[in-house]
Amino acid sequence: MFRKQIALALAMAFLTICFGCADELNAPITEDEAPVIPPSNVRALALGDGSVQLLWDASSQPTVEGYNLYRREVDNGSARRLNPNRLQATGYLDGTPAPNREYEYRVTAVNSKGKESRHTAIIIETHELIGDGAGKGISISD
């Protein structure tokens, strides 16, 4: 009889350990635990002064509090974050790329818990600077 009680107690303990945690596994995922939805429709424009203007559509996730922007030279190195703090806007002017290079820009969304989305990327080639950099550009006359 004692052996049956011990076996039953061990079986109950085993079942409690295995299935007692099932509530945690089946609990609904909260907004902060869900994967962060990345921004979309990333666009880039190489400007005549050597800078690159980037624009993107906001993440549709309500808990997103900002964005991070990364840049890397294609076929040369890893991506480096350009912004020291989260970007609140859905655009950025990068004034530091070198001319005649191909860059990949990556934009991620960051939620209220600091969780970052997967990135959305675009590749753009910068051009030679127009003018001499001293405010003088190409003039067009009739």
mmCIF file of C-alpha atoms in Angstrom:
data_model
loop_
_atom_site.group_PDB
_atom_site.id
_atom_site.type_symbol
_atom_site.label_atom_id
_atom_site.label_comp_id
_atom_site.label_asym_id
_atom_site.label_seq_id
_atom_site.Cartn_x
_atom_site.Cartn_y
_atom_site.Cartn_z
ATOM 1 C CA MET A 1 0.000 0.000 0.000
ATOM 2 C CA PHE A 2 2.822 2.379 0.917
ATOM 3 C CA ARG A 3 4.509 1.756 -2.448
ATOM 4 C CA LYS A 4 1.305 2.639 -4.287
ATOM 5 C CA GLN A 5 1.076 5.939 -2.374
ATOM 6 C CA ILE A 6 4.684 6.788 -3.170
ATOM 7 C CA ALA A 7 4.200 5.890 -6.852
ATOM 8 C CA LEU A 8 1.003 7.951 -6.998
ATOM 9 C CA ALA A 9 2.715 10.927 -5.302
ATOM 10 C CA LEU A 10 5.644 10.747 -7.745
ATOM 11 C CA ALA A 11 3.272 10.493 -10.699
ATOM 12 C CA MET A 12 1.316 13.515 -9.477
ATOM 13 C CA ALA A 13 4.534 15.493 -8.977
ATOM 14 C CA PHE A 14 5.703 14.539 -12.476
ATOM 15 C CA LEU A 15 2.383 15.561 -14.033
ATOM 16 C CA THR A 16 2.338 18.830 -12.106
ATOM 17 C CA ILE A 17 5.852 19.670 -13.252
ATOM 18 C CA CYS A 18 5.151 18.747 -16.882
ATOM 19 C CA PHE A 19 1.666 20.128 -17.298
ATOM 20 C CA GLY A 20 1.459 22.662 -14.498
ATOM 21 C CA CYS A 21 3.570 25.059 -16.551
ATOM 22 C CA ALA A 22 1.305 24.734 -19.563
ATOM 23 C CA ASP A 23 -0.479 27.954 -18.633
ATOM 24 C CA GLU A 24 2.740 29.880 -19.266
ATOM 25 C CA LEU A 25 3.168 28.186 -22.636
ATOM 26 C CA ASN A 26 -0.417 28.891 -23.658
ATOM 27 C CA ALA A 27 -0.581 32.439 -22.293
ATOM 28 C CA PRO A 28 -1.355 35.095 -24.892
ATOM 29 C CA ILE A 29 1.600 37.040 -26.271
ATOM 30 C CA THR A 30 1.556 40.688 -25.209
ATOM 31 C CA GLU A 31 2.361 43.551 -27.597
ATOM 32 C CA ASP A 32 5.817 43.961 -26.029
ATOM 33 C CA GLU A 33 6.614 40.241 -26.402
ATOM 34 C CA ALA A 34 5.434 39.984 -30.011
ATOM 35 C CA PRO A 35 7.980 40.415 -32.800
ATOM 36 C CA VAL A 36 8.394 44.095 -33.622
ATOM 37 C CA ILE A 37 6.980 45.003 -37.042
ATOM 38 C CA PRO A 38 9.715 46.659 -39.131
ATOM 39 C CA PRO A 39 9.283 49.908 -41.053
ATOM 40 C CA SER A 40 8.442 49.558 -44.734
ATOM 41 C CA ASN A 41 8.930 51.307 -48.058
ATOM 42 C CA VAL A 42 12.486 52.515 -47.389
ATOM 43 C CA ARG A 43 13.620 55.052 -49.978
ATOM 44 C CA ALA A 44 16.969 56.764 -50.498
ATOM 45 C CA LEU A 45 18.117 59.652 -52.654
ATOM 46 C CA ALA A 46 21.768 60.572 -53.276
ATOM 47 C CA LEU A 47 21.926 64.374 -53.226
ATOM 48 C CA GLY A 48 24.327 66.611 -55.134
ATOM 49 C CA ASP A 49 26.151 67.730 -51.977
ATOM 50 C CA GLY A 50 27.203 64.126 -51.267
ATOM 51 C CA SER A 51 24.590 63.439 -48.610
ATOM 52 C CA VAL A 52 21.886 60.766 -48.740
ATOM 53 C CA GLN A 53 18.265 61.469 -47.823
ATOM 54 C CA LEU A 54 16.425 58.448 -46.397
ATOM 55 C CA LEU A 55 12.684 58.107 -45.863
ATOM 56 C CA TRP A 56 10.543 55.196 -44.692
ATOM 57 C CA ASP A 57 6.969 54.406 -43.696
ATOM 58 C CA ALA A 58 6.354 53.992 -39.982
ATOM 59 C CA SER A 59 5.895 50.600 -38.387
ATOM 60 C CA SER A 60 2.229 49.749 -37.914
ATOM 61 C CA GLN A 61 2.889 48.452 -34.400
ATOM 62 C CA PRO A 62 1.490 50.797 -31.709
ATOM 63 C CA THR A 63 4.290 50.098 -29.203
ATOM 64 C CA VAL A 64 7.064 51.324 -31.535
ATOM 65 C CA GLU A 65 8.826 54.308 -29.975
ATOM 66 C CA GLY A 66 11.468 55.033 -32.579
ATOM 67 C CA TYR A 67 13.884 53.784 -35.197
ATOM 68 C CA ASN A 68 17.551 52.900 -35.596
ATOM 69 C CA LEU A 69 19.469 53.466 -38.811
ATOM 70 C CA TYR A 70 22.538 51.474 -39.822
ATOM 71 C CA ARG A 71 24.923 51.916 -42.730
ATOM 72 C CA ARG A 72 27.576 49.704 -44.247
ATOM 73 C CA GLU A 73 29.644 49.921 -47.367
ATOM 74 C CA VAL A 74 28.601 47.090 -49.683
ATOM 75 C CA ASP A 75 31.233 44.311 -49.796
ATOM 76 C CA ASN A 76 33.253 46.043 -47.081
ATOM 77 C CA GLY A 77 32.489 45.615 -43.407
ATOM 78 C CA SER A 78 29.562 45.349 -41.075
ATOM 79 C CA ALA A 79 26.710 47.758 -40.499
ATOM 80 C CA ARG A 80 27.290 50.632 -38.050
ATOM 81 C CA ARG A 81 24.503 52.487 -36.288
ATOM 82 C CA LEU A 82 24.345 56.133 -37.398
ATOM 83 C CA ASN A 83 22.023 57.560 -34.741
ATOM 84 C CA PRO A 84 23.167 57.847 -31.095
ATOM 85 C CA ASN A 85 19.537 57.976 -29.869
ATOM 86 C CA ARG A 86 16.359 56.486 -31.277
ATOM 87 C CA LEU A 87 15.041 58.444 -34.235
ATOM 88 C CA GLN A 88 11.519 59.729 -33.720
ATOM 89 C CA ALA A 89 11.036 60.807 -37.338
ATOM 90 C CA THR A 90 10.603 58.584 -40.386
ATOM 91 C CA GLY A 91 13.467 60.192 -42.255
ATOM 92 C CA TYR A 92 17.162 60.938 -41.879
ATOM 93 C CA LEU A 93 19.754 62.986 -43.738
ATOM 94 C CA ASP A 94 23.130 61.237 -43.767
ATOM 95 C CA GLY A 95 25.769 63.859 -44.429
ATOM 96 C CA THR A 96 28.794 61.592 -43.974
ATOM 97 C CA PRO A 97 28.928 59.075 -46.851
ATOM 98 C CA ALA A 98 31.955 59.112 -49.133
ATOM 99 C CA PRO A 99 31.391 59.820 -52.840
ATOM 100 C CA ASN A 100 31.396 57.065 -55.461
ATOM 101 C CA ARG A 101 30.613 54.284 -53.002
ATOM 102 C CA GLU A 102 27.770 51.822 -52.711
ATOM 103 C CA TYR A 103 26.076 51.744 -49.296
ATOM 104 C CA GLU A 104 23.446 49.576 -47.713
ATOM 105 C CA TYR A 105 21.172 51.372 -45.261
ATOM 106 C CA ARG A 106 19.160 49.351 -42.749
ATOM 107 C CA VAL A 107 16.218 50.710 -40.756
ATOM 108 C CA THR A 108 14.764 48.954 -37.704
ATOM 109 C CA ALA A 109 11.843 49.779 -35.430
ATOM 110 C CA VAL A 110 12.306 49.738 -31.637
ATOM 111 C CA ASN A 111 9.426 49.117 -29.231
ATOM 112 C CA SER A 112 8.830 50.486 -25.727
ATOM 113 C CA LYS A 113 10.883 47.653 -24.170
ATOM 114 C CA GLY A 114 13.892 48.330 -26.420
ATOM 115 C CA LYS A 115 13.270 45.278 -28.616
ATOM 116 C CA GLU A 116 14.408 45.850 -32.197
ATOM 117 C CA SER A 117 12.698 44.588 -35.351
ATOM 118 C CA ARG A 118 14.408 42.833 -38.209
ATOM 119 C CA HIS A 119 15.815 45.396 -40.616
ATOM 120 C CA THR A 120 14.446 46.749 -43.865
ATOM 121 C CA ALA A 121 17.283 47.630 -46.248
ATOM 122 C CA ILE A 122 18.061 49.627 -49.358
ATOM 123 C CA ILE A 123 21.267 49.953 -51.373
ATOM 124 C CA ILE A 124 22.293 53.238 -52.968
ATOM 125 C CA GLU A 125 25.373 54.489 -54.779
ATOM 126 C CA THR A 126 26.720 57.921 -53.914
ATOM 127 C CA HIS A 127 28.044 60.248 -56.599
ATOM 128 C CA GLU A 128 30.854 62.709 -57.118
ATOM 129 C CA LEU A 129 30.145 66.010 -55.400
ATOM 130 C CA ILE A 130 28.579 68.680 -57.554
ATOM 131 C CA GLY A 131 30.469 71.979 -57.237
ATOM 132 C CA ASP A 132 33.497 72.653 -55.074
ATOM 133 C CA GLY A 133 31.783 72.257 -51.712
ATOM 134 C CA ALA A 134 31.951 75.995 -50.976
ATOM 135 C CA GLY A 135 28.353 76.750 -51.852
ATOM 136 C CA LYS A 136 29.080 77.061 -55.560
ATOM 137 C CA GLY A 137 27.232 74.617 -57.763
ATOM 138 C CA ILE A 138 26.416 74.284 -61.392
ATOM 139 C CA SER A 139 24.695 77.321 -62.818
ATOM 140 C CA ILE A 140 22.319 77.055 -65.715
ATOM 141 C CA SER A 141 21.627 80.038 -67.900
ATOM 142 C CA ASP A 142 19.421 80.660 -70.899
#
